[in-house]
mmCIF file of C-alpha atoms in Angstrom:
data_model
loop_
_atom_site.group_PDB
_atom_site.id
_atom_site.type_symbol
_atom_site.label_atom_id
_atom_site.label_comp_id
_atom_site.label_asym_id
_atom_site.label_seq_id
_atom_site.Cartn_x
_atom_site.Cartn_y
_atom_site.Cartn_z
ATOM 1 C CA MET J 1 -65.541 81.802 -18.689
ATOM 2 C CA ASN J 2 -67.737 84.397 -16.969
ATOM 3 C CA ALA J 3 -70.246 83.678 -14.198
ATOM 4 C CA SER J 4 -73.209 83.580 -16.581
ATOM 5 C CA SER J 5 -71.466 81.039 -18.807
ATOM 6 C CA THR J 6 -70.652 78.903 -15.770
ATOM 7 C CA ARG J 7 -74.333 78.823 -14.783
ATOM 8 C CA LEU J 8 -75.225 77.864 -18.354
ATOM 9 C CA VAL J 9 -72.911 74.862 -18.284
ATOM 10 C CA ALA J 10 -74.173 73.706 -14.888
ATOM 11 C CA ILE J 11 -77.822 73.712 -15.908
ATOM 12 C CA ALA J 12 -77.086 72.056 -19.255
ATOM 13 C CA CYS J 13 -75.511 69.155 -17.366
ATOM 14 C CA LEU J 14 -78.624 68.699 -15.246
ATOM 15 C CA PHE J 15 -81.062 68.961 -18.151
ATOM 16 C CA PRO J 16 -79.061 67.722 -21.141
ATOM 17 C CA TRP J 17 -81.634 68.355 -23.863
ATOM 18 C CA PHE J 18 -81.828 72.050 -22.946
ATOM 19 C CA SER J 19 -79.460 74.988 -22.830
ATOM 20 C CA THR J 20 -80.339 77.729 -20.362
ATOM 21 C CA ALA J 21 -79.040 80.293 -17.907
ATOM 22 C CA ALA J 22 -79.616 79.787 -14.191
ATOM 23 C CA ASP J 23 -81.699 82.916 -13.692
ATOM 24 C CA ALA J 24 -83.655 82.593 -16.944
ATOM 25 C CA ALA J 25 -86.878 80.713 -17.506
ATOM 26 C CA VAL J 26 -86.155 80.356 -21.214
ATOM 27 C CA THR J 27 -84.617 77.083 -22.431
ATOM 28 C CA LEU J 28 -83.577 75.668 -25.802
ATOM 29 C CA PRO J 29 -82.960 72.086 -26.882
ATOM 30 C CA GLN J 30 -79.472 70.676 -26.553
ATOM 31 C CA VAL J 31 -78.921 70.976 -30.294
ATOM 32 C CA PHE J 32 -78.492 74.745 -29.836
ATOM 33 C CA SER J 33 -75.066 75.638 -28.451
ATOM 34 C CA ASP J 34 -71.829 77.423 -29.193
ATOM 35 C CA HIS J 35 -70.074 76.267 -32.398
ATOM 36 C CA MET J 36 -73.241 74.951 -34.058
ATOM 37 C CA VAL J 37 -73.976 75.000 -37.780
ATOM 38 C CA VAL J 38 -77.398 76.118 -39.027
ATOM 39 C CA GLN J 39 -78.671 74.996 -42.404
ATOM 40 C CA ALA J 40 -78.261 77.363 -45.341
ATOM 41 C CA ASN J 41 -80.947 78.262 -47.869
ATOM 42 C CA CYS J 42 -84.023 77.093 -45.999
ATOM 43 C CA PRO J 43 -86.254 78.447 -43.198
ATOM 44 C CA LEU J 44 -84.604 78.178 -39.770
ATOM 45 C CA PRO J 45 -86.794 77.124 -36.846
ATOM 46 C CA VAL J 46 -85.652 78.099 -33.348
ATOM 47 C CA TRP J 47 -87.708 76.803 -30.442
ATOM 48 C CA GLY J 48 -87.752 76.108 -26.749
ATOM 49 C CA ARG J 49 -89.608 76.659 -23.510
ATOM 50 C CA ALA J 50 -90.222 79.604 -21.235
ATOM 51 C CA THR J 51 -92.634 80.747 -18.569
ATOM 52 C CA PRO J 52 -96.151 80.715 -20.059
ATOM 53 C CA GLY J 53 -96.892 84.142 -21.497
ATOM 54 C CA GLU J 54 -93.241 85.174 -21.573
ATOM 55 C CA ARG J 55 -92.058 87.145 -24.617
ATOM 56 C CA VAL J 56 -89.007 85.660 -26.341
ATOM 57 C CA VAL J 57 -86.903 87.515 -28.933
ATOM 58 C CA VAL J 58 -84.502 85.692 -31.252
ATOM 59 C CA ARG J 59 -81.769 87.593 -33.108
ATOM 60 C CA PHE J 60 -79.384 86.118 -35.652
ATOM 61 C CA ALA J 61 -77.606 87.293 -38.801
ATOM 62 C CA GLY J 62 -79.448 90.610 -38.930
ATOM 63 C CA GLN J 63 -82.882 89.069 -38.336
ATOM 64 C CA THR J 64 -85.175 89.493 -35.342
ATOM 65 C CA ALA J 65 -88.175 87.276 -34.596
ATOM 66 C CA THR J 66 -90.515 87.304 -31.598
ATOM 67 C CA SER J 67 -92.662 84.667 -29.934
ATOM 68 C CA VAL J 68 -94.764 84.360 -26.784
ATOM 69 C CA ALA J 69 -94.681 81.126 -24.791
ATOM 70 C CA ASN J 70 -98.046 79.352 -24.858
ATOM 71 C CA ASP J 71 -99.900 77.881 -21.892
ATOM 72 C CA ALA J 72 -97.597 74.860 -21.954
ATOM 73 C CA GLY J 73 -94.538 77.109 -21.982
ATOM 74 C CA ARG J 74 -93.584 76.299 -25.587
ATOM 75 C CA TRP J 75 -92.414 78.946 -28.013
ATOM 76 C CA SER J 76 -90.971 78.944 -31.526
ATOM 77 C CA VAL J 77 -89.911 81.282 -34.298
ATOM 78 C CA THR J 78 -88.781 80.700 -37.865
ATOM 79 C CA LEU J 79 -86.033 82.832 -39.367
ATOM 80 C CA THR J 80 -85.938 83.345 -43.112
ATOM 81 C CA GLU J 81 -83.392 81.418 -45.129
ATOM 82 C CA LEU J 82 -79.785 82.566 -45.163
ATOM 83 C CA ASP J 83 -76.893 82.032 -47.554
ATOM 84 C CA TYR J 84 -73.747 80.128 -46.608
ATOM 85 C CA ASN J 85 -71.557 82.091 -44.240
ATOM 86 C CA ALA J 86 -68.369 80.889 -42.579
ATOM 87 C CA THR J 87 -68.008 84.037 -40.463
ATOM 88 C CA PRO J 88 -68.843 83.212 -36.831
ATOM 89 C CA GLN J 89 -71.968 84.958 -35.549
ATOM 90 C CA ASN J 90 -73.939 85.041 -32.310
ATOM 91 C CA LEU J 91 -77.406 83.585 -31.889
ATOM 92 C CA ARG J 92 -79.164 85.623 -29.190
ATOM 93 C CA ILE J 93 -82.241 84.547 -27.248
ATOM 94 C CA ILE J 94 -83.667 87.386 -25.168
ATOM 95 C CA ALA J 95 -86.268 86.807 -22.488
ATOM 96 C CA SER J 96 -85.958 87.365 -18.731
ATOM 97 C CA GLU J 97 -82.234 86.968 -19.348
ATOM 98 C CA GLU J 98 -80.247 86.916 -22.572
ATOM 99 C CA LEU J 99 -78.695 83.684 -23.832
ATOM 100 C CA VAL J 100 -75.880 83.972 -26.370
ATOM 101 C CA PHE J 101 -74.701 81.060 -28.473
ATOM 102 C CA LYS J 102 -71.358 81.998 -29.997
ATOM 103 C CA ASP J 103 -69.401 80.970 -33.085
ATOM 104 C CA VAL J 104 -72.473 79.931 -35.093
ATOM 105 C CA VAL J 105 -71.928 79.433 -38.838
ATOM 106 C CA ILE J 106 -74.254 78.742 -41.768
ATOM 107 C CA GLY J 107 -73.690 75.696 -43.951
ATOM 108 C CA GLU J 108 -74.787 72.096 -44.532
ATOM 109 C CA VAL J 109 -76.277 70.079 -41.648
ATOM 110 C CA TRP J 110 -76.480 66.283 -41.804
ATOM 111 C CA LEU J 111 -77.725 63.646 -39.386
ATOM 112 C CA CYS J 112 -75.569 60.487 -39.092
ATOM 113 C CA ALA J 113 -77.639 57.649 -37.617
ATOM 114 C CA GLY J 114 -77.531 53.878 -37.280
ATOM 115 C CA GLN J 115 -75.820 51.204 -35.249
ATOM 116 C CA SER J 116 -72.158 50.265 -34.719
ATOM 117 C CA ASN J 117 -71.198 50.829 -38.355
ATOM 118 C CA MET J 118 -72.072 54.503 -38.050
ATOM 119 C CA GLU J 119 -70.968 54.714 -34.413
ATOM 120 C CA TRP J 120 -67.497 53.282 -35.222
ATOM 121 C CA GLN J 121 -65.034 55.884 -34.015
ATOM 122 C CA LEU J 122 -62.529 57.643 -36.224
ATOM 123 C CA LYS J 123 -59.705 56.686 -33.851
ATOM 124 C CA LEU J 124 -60.447 53.026 -34.685
ATOM 125 C CA ALA J 125 -60.487 53.463 -38.458
ATOM 126 C CA HIS J 126 -57.933 51.702 -40.652
ATOM 127 C CA ASN J 127 -56.135 54.969 -41.397
ATOM 128 C CA ALA J 128 -56.906 56.618 -38.058
ATOM 129 C CA GLN J 129 -53.478 58.086 -37.339
ATOM 130 C CA GLU J 130 -53.220 59.787 -40.710
ATOM 131 C CA SER J 131 -56.810 61.046 -40.597
ATOM 132 C CA LEU J 132 -56.484 62.480 -37.104
ATOM 133 C CA GLN J 133 -53.324 64.321 -38.098
ATOM 134 C CA HIS J 134 -55.302 66.148 -40.783
ATOM 135 C CA CYS J 135 -58.630 66.794 -39.077
ATOM 136 C CA ASP J 136 -58.038 70.252 -37.605
ATOM 137 C CA LEU J 137 -60.960 71.600 -39.643
ATOM 138 C CA PRO J 138 -62.718 74.402 -37.714
ATOM 139 C CA LEU J 139 -65.514 74.808 -40.284
ATOM 140 C CA ILE J 140 -66.602 71.215 -39.755
ATOM 141 C CA ARG J 141 -68.623 71.025 -36.545
ATOM 142 C CA LEU J 142 -69.494 67.816 -34.688
ATOM 143 C CA LEU J 143 -72.380 67.080 -32.335
ATOM 144 C CA HIS J 144 -71.792 63.637 -30.850
ATOM 145 C CA LEU J 145 -74.920 62.632 -28.945
ATOM 146 C CA LYS J 146 -73.538 59.812 -26.836
ATOM 147 C CA GLY J 147 -75.969 57.266 -25.457
ATOM 148 C CA ALA J 148 -75.966 56.509 -21.745
ATOM 149 C CA ALA J 149 -75.575 52.757 -22.226
ATOM 150 C CA ARG J 150 -74.685 50.578 -25.198
ATOM 151 C CA GLY J 151 -76.267 47.201 -25.809
ATOM 152 C CA ASP J 152 -72.960 45.379 -25.431
ATOM 153 C CA SER J 153 -72.273 42.502 -23.064
ATOM 154 C CA ALA J 154 -71.884 44.662 -19.932
ATOM 155 C CA GLU J 155 -74.433 44.726 -17.124
ATOM 156 C CA TYR J 156 -75.901 48.194 -16.603
ATOM 157 C CA THR J 157 -74.704 50.101 -13.562
ATOM 158 C CA THR J 158 -76.664 52.126 -11.031
ATOM 159 C CA ASP J 159 -75.326 55.274 -12.722
ATOM 160 C CA GLN J 160 -76.658 54.225 -16.123
ATOM 161 C CA LEU J 161 -80.157 53.185 -15.070
ATOM 162 C CA PRO J 162 -81.530 56.698 -14.308
ATOM 163 C CA ARG J 163 -80.489 57.820 -17.792
ATOM 164 C CA LEU J 164 -82.603 55.173 -19.528
ATOM 165 C CA THR J 165 -85.244 57.750 -20.390
ATOM 166 C CA PRO J 166 -85.714 59.598 -23.691
ATOM 167 C CA GLU J 167 -84.991 62.928 -21.995
ATOM 168 C CA ARG J 168 -81.689 61.881 -20.409
ATOM 169 C CA PHE J 169 -80.283 59.159 -22.653
ATOM 170 C CA CYS J 170 -78.314 61.237 -25.203
ATOM 171 C CA ARG J 171 -75.831 63.925 -24.220
ATOM 172 C CA GLY J 172 -73.470 66.040 -26.260
ATOM 173 C CA LYS J 173 -72.537 69.496 -27.429
ATOM 174 C CA TRP J 174 -71.246 71.011 -30.654
ATOM 175 C CA ALA J 175 -67.471 71.169 -31.101
ATOM 176 C CA ARG J 176 -65.157 72.320 -33.836
ATOM 177 C CA CYS J 177 -63.568 69.387 -35.648
ATOM 178 C CA SER J 178 -60.124 68.732 -34.197
ATOM 179 C CA PRO J 179 -57.997 65.663 -33.432
ATOM 180 C CA LYS J 180 -59.555 65.633 -29.952
ATOM 181 C CA SER J 181 -63.219 66.083 -30.910
ATOM 182 C CA ALA J 182 -63.049 63.859 -34.001
ATOM 183 C CA ALA J 183 -61.318 60.902 -32.332
ATOM 184 C CA ASP J 184 -64.533 59.552 -30.754
ATOM 185 C CA PHE J 185 -66.844 60.730 -33.538
ATOM 186 C CA SER J 186 -68.297 58.522 -36.272
ATOM 187 C CA ALA J 187 -65.614 57.645 -38.833
ATOM 188 C CA VAL J 188 -68.206 57.350 -41.628
ATOM 189 C CA GLY J 189 -69.742 60.660 -40.580
ATOM 190 C CA PHE J 190 -66.351 62.390 -40.488
ATOM 191 C CA PHE J 191 -65.281 61.195 -43.939
ATOM 192 C CA PHE J 192 -68.671 62.139 -45.379
ATOM 193 C CA GLY J 193 -68.490 65.605 -43.823
ATOM 194 C CA ARG J 194 -64.914 66.160 -44.942
ATOM 195 C CA ALA J 195 -65.818 65.219 -48.509
ATOM 196 C CA LEU J 196 -68.720 67.702 -48.456
ATOM 197 C CA HIS J 197 -66.513 70.417 -47.029
ATOM 198 C CA ASP J 198 -63.789 69.793 -49.619
ATOM 199 C CA ARG J 199 -66.279 69.749 -52.491
ATOM 200 C CA LEU J 200 -68.513 72.659 -51.475
ATOM 201 C CA ASP J 201 -66.090 74.807 -49.454
ATOM 202 C CA VAL J 202 -68.817 75.675 -46.917
ATOM 203 C CA PRO J 203 -69.291 74.916 -43.207
ATOM 204 C CA VAL J 204 -70.576 71.413 -42.456
ATOM 205 C CA GLY J 205 -72.397 70.299 -39.299
ATOM 206 C CA LEU J 206 -72.659 66.608 -38.415
ATOM 207 C CA ILE J 207 -74.990 65.227 -35.732
ATOM 208 C CA SER J 208 -74.521 61.607 -34.649
ATOM 209 C CA PRO J 209 -76.733 59.789 -32.124
ATOM 210 C CA ALA J 210 -75.653 56.379 -33.535
ATOM 211 C CA ILE J 211 -75.330 53.529 -31.042
ATOM 212 C CA GLY J 212 -74.198 49.958 -31.499
ATOM 213 C CA GLY J 213 -76.603 47.070 -31.910
ATOM 214 C CA THR J 214 -79.737 49.146 -32.417
ATOM 215 C CA PRO J 215 -82.321 47.599 -34.771
ATOM 216 C CA ALA J 216 -84.234 49.722 -37.277
ATOM 217 C CA GLU J 217 -87.447 49.461 -35.255
ATOM 218 C CA ALA J 218 -85.760 51.347 -32.389
ATOM 219 C CA TRP J 219 -85.389 54.403 -34.661
ATOM 220 C CA ILE J 220 -89.018 54.751 -35.791
ATOM 221 C CA CYS J 221 -91.913 56.117 -33.784
ATOM 222 C CA ARG J 222 -94.436 53.612 -32.498
ATOM 223 C CA GLU J 223 -97.323 55.389 -34.209
ATOM 224 C CA ALA J 224 -95.731 54.876 -37.625
ATOM 225 C CA LEU J 225 -95.479 51.148 -36.954
ATOM 226 C CA ALA J 226 -99.046 50.975 -35.646
ATOM 227 C CA ASP J 227 -100.323 52.508 -38.890
ATOM 228 C CA ASP J 228 -98.991 49.532 -40.887
ATOM 229 C CA PRO J 229 -100.899 46.276 -40.252
ATOM 230 C CA LYS J 230 -97.790 44.220 -41.042
ATOM 231 C CA LEU J 231 -95.632 46.148 -38.579
ATOM 232 C CA ALA J 232 -98.106 46.947 -35.807
ATOM 233 C CA PRO J 233 -97.309 43.733 -33.850
ATOM 234 C CA LEU J 234 -93.752 45.040 -33.321
ATOM 235 C CA ALA J 235 -95.093 47.623 -30.879
ATOM 236 C CA GLU J 236 -97.370 45.394 -28.820
ATOM 237 C CA GLY J 237 -96.712 43.958 -25.369
ATOM 238 C CA ASN J 238 -93.411 43.630 -23.529
ATOM 239 C CA TRP J 239 -90.721 43.973 -26.166
ATOM 240 C CA LEU J 240 -88.449 41.510 -24.359
ATOM 241 C CA GLU J 241 -91.040 38.786 -24.966
ATOM 242 C CA ASN J 242 -92.392 39.853 -28.357
ATOM 243 C CA PRO J 243 -91.822 37.026 -30.925
ATOM 244 C CA GLU J 244 -91.873 39.591 -33.767
ATOM 245 C CA LEU J 245 -88.564 41.056 -32.591
ATOM 246 C CA GLU J 246 -84.981 39.840 -32.863
ATOM 247 C CA PRO J 247 -84.160 37.192 -30.207
ATOM 248 C CA TRP J 248 -80.514 38.309 -30.114
ATOM 249 C CA CYS J 249 -81.544 41.843 -29.131
ATOM 250 C CA GLN J 250 -83.831 40.521 -26.420
ATOM 251 C CA ARG J 251 -81.166 38.225 -24.965
ATOM 252 C CA ARG J 252 -78.580 41.000 -24.932
ATOM 253 C CA ALA J 253 -80.957 43.403 -23.169
ATOM 254 C CA GLN J 254 -81.783 40.784 -20.558
ATOM 255 C CA LEU J 255 -78.048 40.428 -19.931
ATOM 256 C CA ASN J 256 -77.699 44.207 -19.608
ATOM 257 C CA PHE J 257 -80.522 44.262 -17.043
ATOM 258 C CA ARG J 258 -79.430 41.187 -15.064
ATOM 259 C CA ARG J 259 -77.561 42.976 -12.275
ATOM 260 C CA ALA J 260 -80.331 45.543 -11.864
ATOM 261 C CA MET J 261 -83.054 42.895 -11.749
ATOM 262 C CA ASP J 262 -81.125 40.771 -9.244
ATOM 263 C CA ALA J 263 -80.613 43.852 -7.057
ATOM 264 C CA GLY J 264 -84.202 45.006 -7.396
ATOM 265 C CA ASP J 265 -83.130 48.341 -8.868
ATOM 266 C CA HIS J 266 -85.662 50.504 -10.652
ATOM 267 C CA ILE J 267 -85.445 50.263 -14.454
ATOM 268 C CA PRO J 268 -87.322 53.042 -16.326
ATOM 269 C CA SER J 269 -90.096 51.487 -18.419
ATOM 270 C CA ASP J 270 -93.518 51.970 -19.977
ATOM 271 C CA ASP J 271 -96.234 49.777 -21.469
ATOM 272 C CA LEU J 272 -93.711 48.154 -23.858
ATOM 273 C CA GLY J 273 -91.390 47.153 -21.035
ATOM 274 C CA PRO J 274 -87.995 48.365 -19.796
ATOM 275 C CA ASN J 275 -86.212 51.143 -21.658
ATOM 276 C CA HIS J 276 -83.191 50.180 -23.747
ATOM 277 C CA SER J 277 -81.542 51.405 -26.942
ATOM 278 C CA PHE J 278 -82.839 48.237 -28.678
ATOM 279 C CA LYS J 279 -86.452 48.822 -27.607
ATOM 280 C CA VAL J 280 -89.020 49.634 -30.279
ATOM 281 C CA GLY J 281 -89.230 53.416 -30.721
ATOM 282 C CA PHE J 282 -86.691 54.255 -28.015
ATOM 283 C CA MET J 283 -83.945 55.755 -30.188
ATOM 284 C CA TRP J 284 -86.580 57.739 -32.049
ATOM 285 C CA ASP J 285 -87.758 59.228 -28.763
ATOM 286 C CA ALA J 286 -84.249 59.733 -27.361
ATOM 287 C CA GLY J 287 -82.113 60.604 -30.382
ATOM 288 C CA ILE J 288 -84.275 61.850 -33.252
ATOM 289 C CA LYS J 289 -87.484 63.450 -31.995
ATOM 290 C CA PRO J 290 -85.619 66.044 -29.851
ATOM 291 C CA LEU J 291 -83.893 67.325 -33.025
ATOM 292 C CA ILE J 292 -87.125 68.144 -34.845
ATOM 293 C CA PRO J 293 -87.764 70.684 -36.408
ATOM 294 C CA LEU J 294 -84.067 71.585 -36.766
ATOM 295 C CA ALA J 295 -83.376 72.438 -40.399
ATOM 296 C CA ILE J 296 -81.155 69.779 -41.997
ATOM 297 C CA ARG J 297 -80.058 68.894 -45.520
ATOM 298 C CA GLY J 298 -80.412 65.167 -45.022
ATOM 299 C CA VAL J 299 -79.536 61.896 -43.333
ATOM 300 C CA ILE J 300 -76.832 59.299 -43.785
ATOM 301 C CA TRP J 301 -77.684 55.858 -42.396
ATOM 302 C CA TYR J 302 -75.503 52.805 -41.738
ATOM 303 C CA GLN J 303 -77.350 50.038 -39.929
ATOM 304 C CA GLY J 304 -78.693 46.571 -40.471
ATOM 305 C CA GLU J 305 -76.943 43.724 -38.668
ATOM 306 C CA SER J 306 -79.641 43.556 -36.000
ATOM 307 C CA ASN J 307 -82.252 43.195 -38.747
ATOM 308 C CA ALA J 308 -80.295 40.605 -40.730
ATOM 309 C CA GLU J 309 -79.886 37.610 -38.449
ATOM 310 C CA SER J 310 -82.526 35.644 -40.360
ATOM 311 C CA ALA J 311 -84.502 35.701 -43.596
ATOM 312 C CA TRP J 312 -87.718 36.716 -41.842
ATOM 313 C CA ARG J 313 -86.012 39.695 -40.228
ATOM 314 C CA VAL J 314 -84.638 40.825 -43.585
ATOM 315 C CA ALA J 315 -88.142 40.631 -45.083
ATOM 316 C CA GLN J 316 -89.454 42.612 -42.115
ATOM 317 C CA HIS J 317 -86.741 45.252 -42.608
ATOM 318 C CA GLN J 318 -87.903 45.756 -46.195
ATOM 319 C CA SER J 319 -91.090 47.191 -44.714
ATOM 320 C CA ILE J 320 -89.597 48.965 -41.694
ATOM 321 C CA PHE J 321 -86.882 50.988 -43.404
ATOM 322 C CA PRO J 322 -88.951 52.680 -46.159
ATOM 323 C CA ARG J 323 -91.553 53.576 -43.539
ATOM 324 C CA LEU J 324 -88.823 54.980 -41.304
ATOM 325 C CA ILE J 325 -87.560 57.286 -44.058
ATOM 326 C CA HIS J 326 -91.074 58.367 -45.002
ATOM 327 C CA ASP J 327 -92.020 59.073 -41.390
ATOM 328 C CA TRP J 328 -88.847 61.024 -40.612
ATOM 329 C CA ARG J 329 -89.482 63.257 -43.629
ATOM 330 C CA ARG J 330 -93.121 63.689 -42.621
ATOM 331 C CA GLN J 331 -92.295 64.510 -39.010
ATOM 332 C CA TRP J 332 -89.625 67.014 -40.054
ATOM 333 C CA GLY J 333 -91.961 68.624 -42.562
ATOM 334 C CA GLN J 334 -89.193 68.287 -45.149
ATOM 335 C CA GLY J 335 -90.710 65.759 -47.530
ATOM 336 C CA ASP J 336 -87.740 65.573 -49.836
ATOM 337 C CA PHE J 337 -84.625 65.728 -47.664
ATOM 338 C CA ALA J 338 -81.949 63.315 -48.826
ATOM 339 C CA CYS J 339 -81.392 59.943 -47.180
ATOM 340 C CA TYR J 340 -78.277 58.020 -48.176
ATOM 341 C CA TYR J 341 -77.731 54.530 -46.833
ATOM 342 C CA LEU J 342 -75.024 51.896 -47.101
ATOM 343 C CA GLN J 343 -75.429 48.260 -48.012
ATOM 344 C CA MET J 344 -74.178 45.806 -45.414
ATOM 345 C CA PRO J 345 -70.948 43.912 -46.188
ATOM 346 C CA GLN J 346 -71.154 40.117 -46.162
ATOM 347 C CA MET J 347 -68.483 39.288 -43.555
ATOM 348 C CA GLY J 348 -69.487 35.614 -43.684
ATOM 349 C CA ARG J 349 -73.109 36.374 -42.793
ATOM 350 C CA PRO J 350 -75.480 35.070 -45.472
ATOM 351 C CA HIS J 351 -78.273 37.593 -44.922
ATOM 352 C CA TRP J 352 -76.280 40.800 -44.429
ATOM 353 C CA PRO J 353 -75.893 41.700 -48.134
ATOM 354 C CA LEU J 354 -79.689 41.666 -48.462
ATOM 355 C CA ILE J 355 -80.000 44.729 -46.193
#
């Protein structure tokens, strides 16, 4: 690793949603890195930040596009669509200093979202040992956006609390699929991606910000809920006390915060109360919004237990989930991207099969 690359890694650790060089004002979201997959056969947005007025040049696959950072420091370009290409190429961003993202291929890009079903790691799958022995697949690329704190039964630590913000919550970088990188990745996402790769014989990129326990309302923006009279009450007042939300999620979050509250530690919050992966809109802000407008083929979704503890929650989910899909497509500007979702198994829970 040369000195410039070392600086790049250091800054990326400090500001996880951006990739940059130490001496450069230009930055890109975390989703841009070495080993990434860009979507084939559709326009390719590339965006970031720079010093206001700075000229930014983007070069990739024989194309060159130029932008000038606006008064807020934001810049963007859109490259024309490209065919599938498994040959590694460099994505170059040229401003006050040149950034080079290496080993970039062109293929199918899918987002793998949801709660513990989607988060469930390949190393824990029924056939994990066999699968891991056969997952050295360099044209499948994985971006595991790990959350800072899960909503399990543990009390949050002083190291976790500062990361309870949308900007700092998710961290990850693209990696080639290997026994090491795939072990902690979503099992459902891996098997889906491997099936696509086997069928299409093209590069496949999988992005997973899934995190256990998260209810559907955590993955949709607050404005989309506010626009629906039936759902607007979900995004009103302190979410830990809102009777429209799942009591189990509220109790678990209160347990997570107990040590911090007893110690008087600062918990990042806003008008809806303390930040948490279960909070209304939080996973949208932390895990989905930062990806837009990345070109993708579609979404696979495996979630529902936290919206299936009672009949009224199931009925509520029947309004939340269609609105979530509609709003994601609207926000991405891709009104017809695919969204595949799995039905919940019963597992002795009477309401789960209704999701």
